[in-house]
Amino acid sequence: MGDNELFISNISSTIGSPNPSIGQINPNQALGSSGNVTIRTPILQVSDRAGVSVGNYGRVGAAGTLTIDADVIKLNRSQITASATSGEGGNINLNLQKFVILRNQSKISTEAGGVGNGGDITIVSPVIVGLENSDITANAVRGNGGNIQITTQGIFGPKYRDQITNESDITASSEFGVSGTVDINNFGVDPSSGLVELPVNTTDPSQQIATGCVDTNGNSFIATGRGGIPQNPSQSMINYRTWSDIRDISAYRQNQPITAQIPQSTEKLVQATGWRRTPQGTIELVADNSPTQVQQLLACAEIYR
């Protein structure tokens, strides 16, 4: 009886040939249930048909529970399973901080064979990507299908379908029993928050439309455009200039008489030749305008005359 629990940490990658796996498996002669596997690692990368699983291949008994806590899970042509041949399918719990991506027919499955019920799958990841016929299944044959609970901000590729197809599927079906449930919830959506309350008072449309023009007031509307308008609607504009000056400027071209500007004479400044005292007792410089008398030169003989 597999009642033990296997704990594995710090796994970054598992690559192998057909059917290599990390898991807890009961051989076909066992009668009990399988144990549990818990993996904690930043990045879990499984490829090349390798697998991480808990399984029970005995005649009775359930598969164990597989729990993976990681930042990123990458599956490329590989699988994460918790399956049973005849008993109950196991459970898979995936807790991601960033994303999980499935490519090239990868699979996350809790299928059960015989009369066993499919196991439950719980995935919490901000982003879930499934490409190239990669599936998330909790199917059963004669028992009931399992339950799939997904909480994410966005799921790209896989879609819920009643049966497995050649596309990327999410199924919880049973071939002869009752199908399980698939529940997908989005991060950040609070149903209790309600809808946004709209304003109660609506805008009065009568205040938004201008009063129409009365036809008897002689109103008019003229559209001139940037370069005028043609003579009739069938003609095009001939002049490509946007504006033409048609004013008469001949009046500005007449010859005007030229008037000489004679500067006004200014008072001539005369150099001072003397000074005098004014009645107020101040000194004033003056120029002597009296005619200059030139004394005749005398000869020595005329001095004694």
mmCIF file of C-alpha atoms in Angstrom:
data_model
loop_
_atom_site.group_PDB
_atom_site.id
_atom_site.type_symbol
_atom_site.label_atom_id
_atom_site.label_comp_id
_atom_site.label_asym_id
_atom_site.label_seq_id
_atom_site.Cartn_x
_atom_site.Cartn_y
_atom_site.Cartn_z
ATOM 1 C CA MET A 1 0.000 0.000 0.000
ATOM 2 C CA GLY A 2 1.534 3.305 -1.119
ATOM 3 C CA ASP A 3 0.827 5.581 1.833
ATOM 4 C CA ASN A 4 4.147 7.414 1.668
ATOM 5 C CA GLU A 5 4.735 10.925 0.292
ATOM 6 C CA LEU A 6 7.569 11.914 -2.041
ATOM 7 C CA PHE A 7 8.894 15.479 -1.808
ATOM 8 C CA ILE A 8 11.186 16.871 -4.530
ATOM 9 C CA SER A 9 12.652 20.383 -4.709
ATOM 10 C CA ASN A 10 14.945 22.463 -6.955
ATOM 11 C CA ILE A 11 14.101 20.693 -10.213
ATOM 12 C CA SER A 12 14.819 22.761 -13.304
ATOM 13 C CA SER A 13 14.433 20.244 -16.115
ATOM 14 C CA THR A 14 13.518 16.632 -16.801
ATOM 15 C CA ILE A 15 14.273 15.216 -20.255
ATOM 16 C CA GLY A 16 14.201 11.572 -21.285
ATOM 17 C CA SER A 17 13.185 8.839 -23.676
ATOM 18 C CA PRO A 18 9.759 7.143 -23.760
ATOM 19 C CA ASN A 19 8.143 6.606 -20.370
ATOM 20 C CA PRO A 20 10.816 8.008 -18.021
ATOM 21 C CA SER A 21 9.008 9.736 -15.189
ATOM 22 C CA ILE A 22 9.221 11.199 -11.748
ATOM 23 C CA GLY A 23 6.385 9.743 -9.776
ATOM 24 C CA GLN A 24 4.824 7.371 -7.343
ATOM 25 C CA ILE A 25 3.612 4.181 -9.072
ATOM 26 C CA ASN A 26 1.978 1.049 -7.672
ATOM 27 C CA PRO A 27 2.609 -2.133 -9.689
ATOM 28 C CA ASN A 28 -0.305 -4.058 -11.136
ATOM 29 C CA GLN A 29 -0.450 -6.548 -8.261
ATOM 30 C CA ALA A 30 -0.934 -3.809 -5.620
ATOM 31 C CA LEU A 31 -4.309 -3.343 -3.977
ATOM 32 C CA GLY A 32 -3.877 0.038 -2.245
ATOM 33 C CA SER A 33 -3.728 3.691 -3.288
ATOM 34 C CA SER A 34 -0.640 5.493 -4.506
ATOM 35 C CA GLY A 35 1.183 8.108 -2.456
ATOM 36 C CA ASN A 36 1.570 11.832 -3.077
ATOM 37 C CA VAL A 37 4.271 13.842 -4.851
ATOM 38 C CA THR A 38 5.096 17.491 -4.087
ATOM 39 C CA ILE A 39 7.513 19.463 -6.267
ATOM 40 C CA ARG A 40 8.737 22.966 -5.519
ATOM 41 C CA THR A 41 11.025 24.625 -8.043
ATOM 42 C CA PRO A 42 11.399 27.941 -9.876
ATOM 43 C CA ILE A 43 11.191 26.349 -13.344
ATOM 44 C CA LEU A 44 9.864 22.886 -14.219
ATOM 45 C CA GLN A 45 10.629 21.942 -17.810
ATOM 46 C CA VAL A 46 9.528 18.527 -19.120
ATOM 47 C CA SER A 47 10.101 17.501 -22.744
ATOM 48 C CA ASP A 48 10.781 14.651 -25.196
ATOM 49 C CA ARG A 49 7.892 12.401 -24.044
ATOM 50 C CA ALA A 50 9.001 12.488 -20.404
ATOM 51 C CA GLY A 51 6.476 12.813 -17.586
ATOM 52 C CA VAL A 52 5.813 13.774 -13.997
ATOM 53 C CA SER A 53 3.095 11.570 -12.538
ATOM 54 C CA VAL A 54 1.410 9.743 -9.723
ATOM 55 C CA GLY A 55 -0.316 6.567 -10.863
ATOM 56 C CA ASN A 56 -2.012 3.398 -9.720
ATOM 57 C CA TYR A 57 -1.987 0.508 -12.153
ATOM 58 C CA GLY A 58 -3.307 -2.142 -9.774
ATOM 59 C CA ARG A 59 -6.718 -3.752 -9.791
ATOM 60 C CA VAL A 60 -8.128 -1.345 -7.197
ATOM 61 C CA GLY A 61 -7.027 1.816 -5.449
ATOM 62 C CA ALA A 62 -6.706 5.473 -6.355
ATOM 63 C CA ALA A 63 -3.785 7.405 -7.747
ATOM 64 C CA GLY A 64 -2.163 9.887 -5.398
ATOM 65 C CA THR A 65 -2.076 13.691 -5.428
ATOM 66 C CA LEU A 66 0.554 15.578 -7.439
ATOM 67 C CA THR A 67 1.284 19.126 -6.256
ATOM 68 C CA ILE A 68 3.680 21.447 -8.097
ATOM 69 C CA ASP A 69 4.609 24.927 -6.837
ATOM 70 C CA ALA A 70 6.695 26.817 -9.403
ATOM 71 C CA ASP A 71 7.168 30.101 -11.202
ATOM 72 C CA VAL A 72 7.043 28.517 -14.660
ATOM 73 C CA ILE A 73 6.029 25.116 -16.065
ATOM 74 C CA LYS A 74 7.009 24.243 -19.651
ATOM 75 C CA LEU A 75 5.727 21.039 -21.246
ATOM 76 C CA ASN A 76 6.915 20.083 -24.732
ATOM 77 C CA ARG A 77 5.615 16.727 -25.994
ATOM 78 C CA SER A 78 5.338 15.558 -22.386
ATOM 79 C CA GLN A 79 2.759 15.134 -19.637
ATOM 80 C CA ILE A 80 1.791 15.681 -16.019
ATOM 81 C CA THR A 81 -0.630 12.937 -14.935
ATOM 82 C CA ALA A 82 -2.398 11.409 -11.958
ATOM 83 C CA SER A 83 -4.101 8.388 -13.511
ATOM 84 C CA ALA A 84 -5.428 5.007 -12.445
ATOM 85 C CA THR A 85 -6.127 1.863 -14.441
ATOM 86 C CA SER A 86 -9.186 0.655 -12.543
ATOM 87 C CA GLY A 87 -9.489 2.899 -9.491
ATOM 88 C CA GLU A 88 -10.059 6.582 -8.881
ATOM 89 C CA GLY A 89 -7.963 9.081 -10.779
ATOM 90 C CA GLY A 90 -5.586 11.156 -8.705
ATOM 91 C CA ASN A 91 -5.564 14.923 -8.171
ATOM 92 C CA ILE A 92 -3.243 17.533 -9.684
ATOM 93 C CA ASN A 93 -2.626 20.914 -8.058
ATOM 94 C CA LEU A 94 -0.521 23.421 -10.012
ATOM 95 C CA ASN A 95 0.346 26.751 -8.394
ATOM 96 C CA LEU A 96 2.225 29.071 -10.763
ATOM 97 C CA GLN A 97 3.592 32.577 -10.221
ATOM 98 C CA LYS A 98 4.055 33.415 -13.929
ATOM 99 C CA PHE A 99 2.754 30.973 -16.553
ATOM 100 C CA VAL A 100 2.314 27.390 -17.749
ATOM 101 C CA ILE A 101 2.742 26.463 -21.413
ATOM 102 C CA LEU A 102 1.871 23.174 -23.160
ATOM 103 C CA ARG A 103 3.174 22.402 -26.668
ATOM 104 C CA ASN A 104 3.250 19.507 -29.154
ATOM 105 C CA GLN A 105 0.509 17.242 -27.758
ATOM 106 C CA SER A 106 1.435 17.782 -24.128
ATOM 107 C CA LYS A 107 -1.111 16.788 -21.511
ATOM 108 C CA ILE A 108 -2.230 17.505 -17.955
ATOM 109 C CA SER A 109 -4.514 14.624 -17.048
ATOM 110 C CA THR A 110 -6.286 12.880 -14.158
ATOM 111 C CA GLU A 111 -7.965 10.151 -16.180
ATOM 112 C CA ALA A 112 -9.423 7.014 -14.628
ATOM 113 C CA GLY A 113 -10.046 3.676 -16.280
ATOM 114 C CA GLY A 114 -12.669 1.044 -15.491
ATOM 115 C CA VAL A 115 -15.347 2.122 -13.053
ATOM 116 C CA GLY A 116 -13.185 4.757 -11.351
ATOM 117 C CA ASN A 117 -13.996 8.451 -11.375
ATOM 118 C CA GLY A 118 -11.727 11.001 -12.970
ATOM 119 C CA GLY A 119 -9.557 13.002 -10.607
ATOM 120 C CA ASP A 120 -9.650 16.757 -9.989
ATOM 121 C CA ILE A 121 -7.335 19.343 -11.558
ATOM 122 C CA THR A 122 -6.696 22.719 -9.932
ATOM 123 C CA ILE A 123 -4.543 25.268 -11.787
ATOM 124 C CA VAL A 124 -3.734 28.738 -10.467
ATOM 125 C CA SER A 125 -1.608 30.674 -12.961
ATOM 126 C CA PRO A 126 -1.602 34.239 -14.337
ATOM 127 C CA VAL A 127 -1.273 32.901 -17.904
ATOM 128 C CA ILE A 128 -2.101 29.477 -19.384
ATOM 129 C CA VAL A 129 -1.046 28.636 -22.958
ATOM 130 C CA GLY A 130 -1.871 25.423 -24.835
ATOM 131 C CA LEU A 131 -0.699 24.940 -28.419
ATOM 132 C CA GLU A 132 -0.526 22.168 -31.017
ATOM 133 C CA ASN A 133 -3.175 19.757 -29.708
ATOM 134 C CA SER A 134 -2.266 20.013 -26.022
ATOM 135 C CA ASP A 135 -5.030 19.028 -23.579
ATOM 136 C CA ILE A 136 -6.148 19.418 -19.978
ATOM 137 C CA THR A 137 -8.401 16.451 -19.162
ATOM 138 C CA ALA A 138 -10.167 14.828 -16.210
ATOM 139 C CA ASN A 139 -11.951 12.085 -18.109
ATOM 140 C CA ALA A 140 -13.369 8.712 -17.056
ATOM 141 C CA VAL A 141 -14.685 5.601 -18.811
ATOM 142 C CA ARG A 142 -17.470 4.119 -16.672
ATOM 143 C CA GLY A 143 -17.190 6.421 -13.707
ATOM 144 C CA ASN A 144 -17.884 10.135 -13.521
ATOM 145 C CA GLY A 145 -15.622 12.746 -15.016
ATOM 146 C CA GLY A 146 -13.478 14.782 -12.655
ATOM 147 C CA ASN A 147 -13.646 18.500 -11.891
ATOM 148 C CA ILE A 148 -11.329 21.121 -13.391
ATOM 149 C CA GLN A 149 -10.864 24.404 -11.533
ATOM 150 C CA ILE A 150 -8.784 27.083 -13.323
ATOM 151 C CA THR A 151 -7.964 30.530 -11.961
ATOM 152 C CA THR A 152 -6.091 32.766 -14.402
ATOM 153 C CA GLN A 153 -5.840 36.206 -15.963
ATOM 154 C CA GLY A 154 -5.746 34.780 -19.470
ATOM 155 C CA ILE A 155 -5.996 31.382 -21.132
ATOM 156 C CA PHE A 156 -4.788 31.099 -24.728
ATOM 157 C CA GLY A 157 -5.354 28.076 -26.945
ATOM 158 C CA PRO A 158 -7.293 25.450 -24.982
ATOM 159 C CA LYS A 159 -11.087 25.616 -25.090
ATOM 160 C CA TYR A 160 -13.732 23.695 -23.190
ATOM 161 C CA ARG A 161 -15.227 20.876 -25.236
ATOM 162 C CA ASP A 162 -17.414 17.871 -24.504
ATOM 163 C CA GLN A 163 -15.000 15.434 -26.135
ATOM 164 C CA ILE A 164 -11.326 15.287 -27.106
ATOM 165 C CA THR A 165 -10.603 16.736 -30.567
ATOM 166 C CA ASN A 166 -7.533 17.425 -32.676
ATOM 167 C CA GLU A 167 -7.396 20.902 -31.166
ATOM 168 C CA SER A 168 -6.225 21.953 -27.705
ATOM 169 C CA ASP A 169 -9.052 20.922 -25.364
ATOM 170 C CA ILE A 170 -10.240 21.192 -21.779
ATOM 171 C CA THR A 171 -12.519 18.233 -21.011
ATOM 172 C CA ALA A 172 -14.062 16.526 -17.998
ATOM 173 C CA SER A 173 -16.129 13.929 -19.805
ATOM 174 C CA SER A 174 -17.154 10.337 -19.144
ATOM 175 C CA GLU A 175 -17.794 7.755 -21.814
ATOM 176 C CA PHE A 176 -20.558 5.975 -19.909
ATOM 177 C CA GLY A 177 -20.953 8.052 -16.745
ATOM 178 C CA VAL A 178 -21.709 11.648 -15.828
ATOM 179 C CA SER A 179 -19.379 14.355 -17.095
ATOM 180 C CA GLY A 180 -17.512 16.471 -14.610
ATOM 181 C CA THR A 181 -17.407 20.273 -14.351
ATOM 182 C CA VAL A 182 -15.000 22.872 -15.734
ATOM 183 C CA ASP A 183 -14.842 26.189 -13.895
ATOM 184 C CA ILE A 184 -12.621 29.023 -15.166
ATOM 185 C CA ASN A 185 -12.243 32.124 -12.992
ATOM 186 C CA ASN A 186 -10.401 35.343 -13.806
ATOM 187 C CA PHE A 187 -8.008 37.210 -11.507
ATOM 188 C CA GLY A 188 -8.988 40.675 -10.362
ATOM 189 C CA VAL A 189 -12.733 40.293 -10.979
ATOM 190 C CA ASP A 190 -14.808 40.832 -7.850
ATOM 191 C CA PRO A 191 -18.441 39.836 -8.523
ATOM 192 C CA SER A 192 -19.534 41.513 -5.280
ATOM 193 C CA SER A 193 -18.304 44.906 -6.495
ATOM 194 C CA GLY A 194 -21.334 45.265 -8.779
ATOM 195 C CA LEU A 195 -21.701 47.378 -11.878
ATOM 196 C CA VAL A 196 -20.599 50.970 -12.257
ATOM 197 C CA GLU A 197 -23.392 53.269 -11.130
ATOM 198 C CA LEU A 198 -24.509 55.556 -13.940
ATOM 199 C CA PRO A 199 -25.733 59.132 -13.321
ATOM 200 C CA VAL A 200 -29.453 59.395 -12.656
ATOM 201 C CA ASN A 201 -29.953 62.846 -14.180
ATOM 202 C CA THR A 202 -29.793 62.712 -17.958
ATOM 203 C CA THR A 203 -28.944 65.662 -20.195
ATOM 204 C CA ASP A 204 -31.885 67.641 -21.564
ATOM 205 C CA PRO A 205 -31.596 67.382 -25.369
ATOM 206 C CA SER A 206 -33.589 70.597 -25.840
ATOM 207 C CA GLN A 207 -30.626 72.547 -24.451
ATOM 208 C CA GLN A 208 -28.138 70.935 -26.847
ATOM 209 C CA ILE A 209 -29.711 72.029 -30.180
ATOM 210 C CA ALA A 210 -29.599 75.629 -31.438
ATOM 211 C CA THR A 211 -32.864 77.335 -32.366
ATOM 212 C CA GLY A 212 -33.623 76.965 -36.053
ATOM 213 C CA CYS A 213 -33.717 79.938 -38.449
ATOM 214 C CA VAL A 214 -37.097 81.344 -39.463
ATOM 215 C CA ASP A 215 -37.533 81.203 -43.249
ATOM 216 C CA THR A 216 -38.998 84.742 -43.460
ATOM 217 C CA ASN A 217 -35.944 86.417 -41.922
ATOM 218 C CA GLY A 218 -33.914 86.236 -45.134
ATOM 219 C CA ASN A 219 -31.024 84.235 -43.721
ATOM 220 C CA SER A 220 -28.328 82.992 -46.058
ATOM 221 C CA PHE A 221 -25.342 80.676 -46.122
ATOM 222 C CA ILE A 222 -22.326 81.369 -48.342
ATOM 223 C CA ALA A 223 -19.455 78.943 -48.933
ATOM 224 C CA THR A 224 -16.495 80.630 -50.647
ATOM 225 C CA GLY A 225 -13.719 78.167 -49.998
ATOM 226 C CA ARG A 226 -10.047 79.102 -49.999
ATOM 227 C CA GLY A 227 -9.949 80.226 -53.630
ATOM 228 C CA GLY A 228 -13.535 81.214 -54.322
ATOM 229 C CA ILE A 229 -16.180 79.152 -56.071
ATOM 230 C CA PRO A 230 -16.712 78.401 -59.790
ATOM 231 C CA GLN A 231 -19.434 80.012 -61.863
ATOM 232 C CA ASN A 232 -21.545 76.860 -61.721
ATOM 233 C CA PRO A 233 -21.203 73.403 -60.137
ATOM 234 C CA SER A 234 -20.059 71.819 -63.425
ATOM 235 C CA GLN A 235 -17.036 74.110 -63.820
ATOM 236 C CA SER A 236 -13.706 73.841 -62.074
ATOM 237 C CA MET A 237 -11.561 76.636 -60.761
ATOM 238 C CA ILE A 238 -9.400 78.186 -63.519
ATOM 239 C CA ASN A 239 -7.085 80.262 -61.374
ATOM 240 C CA TYR A 240 -4.980 78.200 -59.035
ATOM 241 C CA ARG A 241 -4.045 81.150 -56.877
ATOM 242 C CA THR A 242 -5.883 81.198 -53.598
ATOM 243 C CA TRP A 243 -6.205 85.028 -53.641
ATOM 244 C CA SER A 244 -5.868 87.715 -56.306
ATOM 245 C CA ASP A 245 -5.621 91.472 -55.612
ATOM 246 C CA ILE A 246 -7.990 93.248 -58.044
ATOM 247 C CA ARG A 247 -7.862 96.673 -56.460
ATOM 248 C CA ASP A 248 -7.087 99.775 -58.659
ATOM 249 C CA ILE A 249 -3.686 101.070 -57.612
ATOM 250 C CA SER A 250 -3.275 103.643 -60.399
ATOM 251 C CA ALA A 251 -3.961 106.449 -57.932
ATOM 252 C CA TYR A 252 -0.843 105.451 -56.064
ATOM 253 C CA ARG A 253 1.310 105.744 -59.224
ATOM 254 C CA GLN A 254 0.809 109.566 -59.950
ATOM 255 C CA ASN A 255 3.945 111.769 -59.899
ATOM 256 C CA GLN A 256 4.005 114.018 -56.875
ATOM 257 C CA PRO A 257 5.792 117.474 -56.974
ATOM 258 C CA ILE A 258 9.107 117.503 -55.225
ATOM 259 C CA THR A 259 9.387 120.266 -52.634
ATOM 260 C CA ALA A 260 12.862 121.313 -51.592
ATOM 261 C CA GLN A 261 13.320 121.421 -47.913
ATOM 262 C CA ILE A 262 15.316 124.561 -46.980
ATOM 263 C CA PRO A 263 16.761 124.283 -43.570
ATOM 264 C CA GLN A 264 16.094 127.152 -41.229
ATOM 265 C CA SER A 265 19.064 129.332 -40.367
ATOM 266 C CA THR A 266 20.392 128.903 -36.921
ATOM 267 C CA GLU A 267 21.864 131.591 -34.702
ATOM 268 C CA LYS A 268 25.564 131.968 -35.314
ATOM 269 C CA LEU A 269 27.792 131.604 -32.320
ATOM 270 C CA VAL A 270 30.399 134.336 -31.841
ATOM 271 C CA GLN A 271 33.521 133.815 -29.820
ATOM 272 C CA ALA A 272 33.665 135.903 -26.649
ATOM 273 C CA THR A 273 36.221 138.727 -26.703
ATOM 274 C CA GLY A 274 35.667 140.142 -23.257
ATOM 275 C CA TRP A 275 33.639 140.047 -20.105
ATOM 276 C CA ARG A 276 31.576 142.318 -17.904
ATOM 277 C CA ARG A 277 29.887 142.354 -14.565
ATOM 278 C CA THR A 278 26.108 142.310 -14.575
ATOM 279 C CA PRO A 279 23.922 144.279 -12.151
ATOM 280 C CA GLN A 280 23.354 141.066 -10.237
ATOM 281 C CA GLY A 281 27.059 140.778 -9.631
ATOM 282 C CA THR A 282 27.742 137.850 -11.988
ATOM 283 C CA ILE A 283 30.381 137.718 -14.693
ATOM 284 C CA GLU A 284 29.120 137.515 -18.290
ATOM 285 C CA LEU A 285 31.204 136.769 -21.378
ATOM 286 C CA VAL A 286 30.596 139.225 -24.209
ATOM 287 C CA ALA A 287 31.710 139.767 -27.791
ATOM 288 C CA ASP A 288 32.619 143.282 -28.856
ATOM 289 C CA ASN A 289 30.673 144.103 -32.036
ATOM 290 C CA SER A 290 32.145 147.628 -32.444
ATOM 291 C CA PRO A 291 34.145 148.145 -35.644
ATOM 292 C CA THR A 292 37.852 147.681 -35.240
ATOM 293 C CA GLN A 293 39.898 150.803 -35.824
ATOM 294 C CA VAL A 294 43.225 150.202 -37.496
ATOM 295 C CA GLN A 295 45.862 152.766 -36.467
ATOM 296 C CA GLN A 296 47.965 154.140 -39.261
ATOM 297 C CA LEU A 297 51.599 153.383 -39.052
ATOM 298 C CA LEU A 298 53.614 156.495 -38.286
ATOM 299 C CA ALA A 299 56.996 157.288 -39.604
ATOM 300 C CA CYS A 300 59.702 158.421 -37.205
ATOM 301 C CA ALA A 301 59.811 161.844 -38.882
ATOM 302 C CA GLU A 302 56.208 162.499 -38.106
ATOM 303 C CA ILE A 303 56.574 161.996 -34.377
ATOM 304 C CA TYR A 304 58.204 165.387 -33.895
ATOM 305 C CA ARG A 305 55.705 167.273 -35.962
#
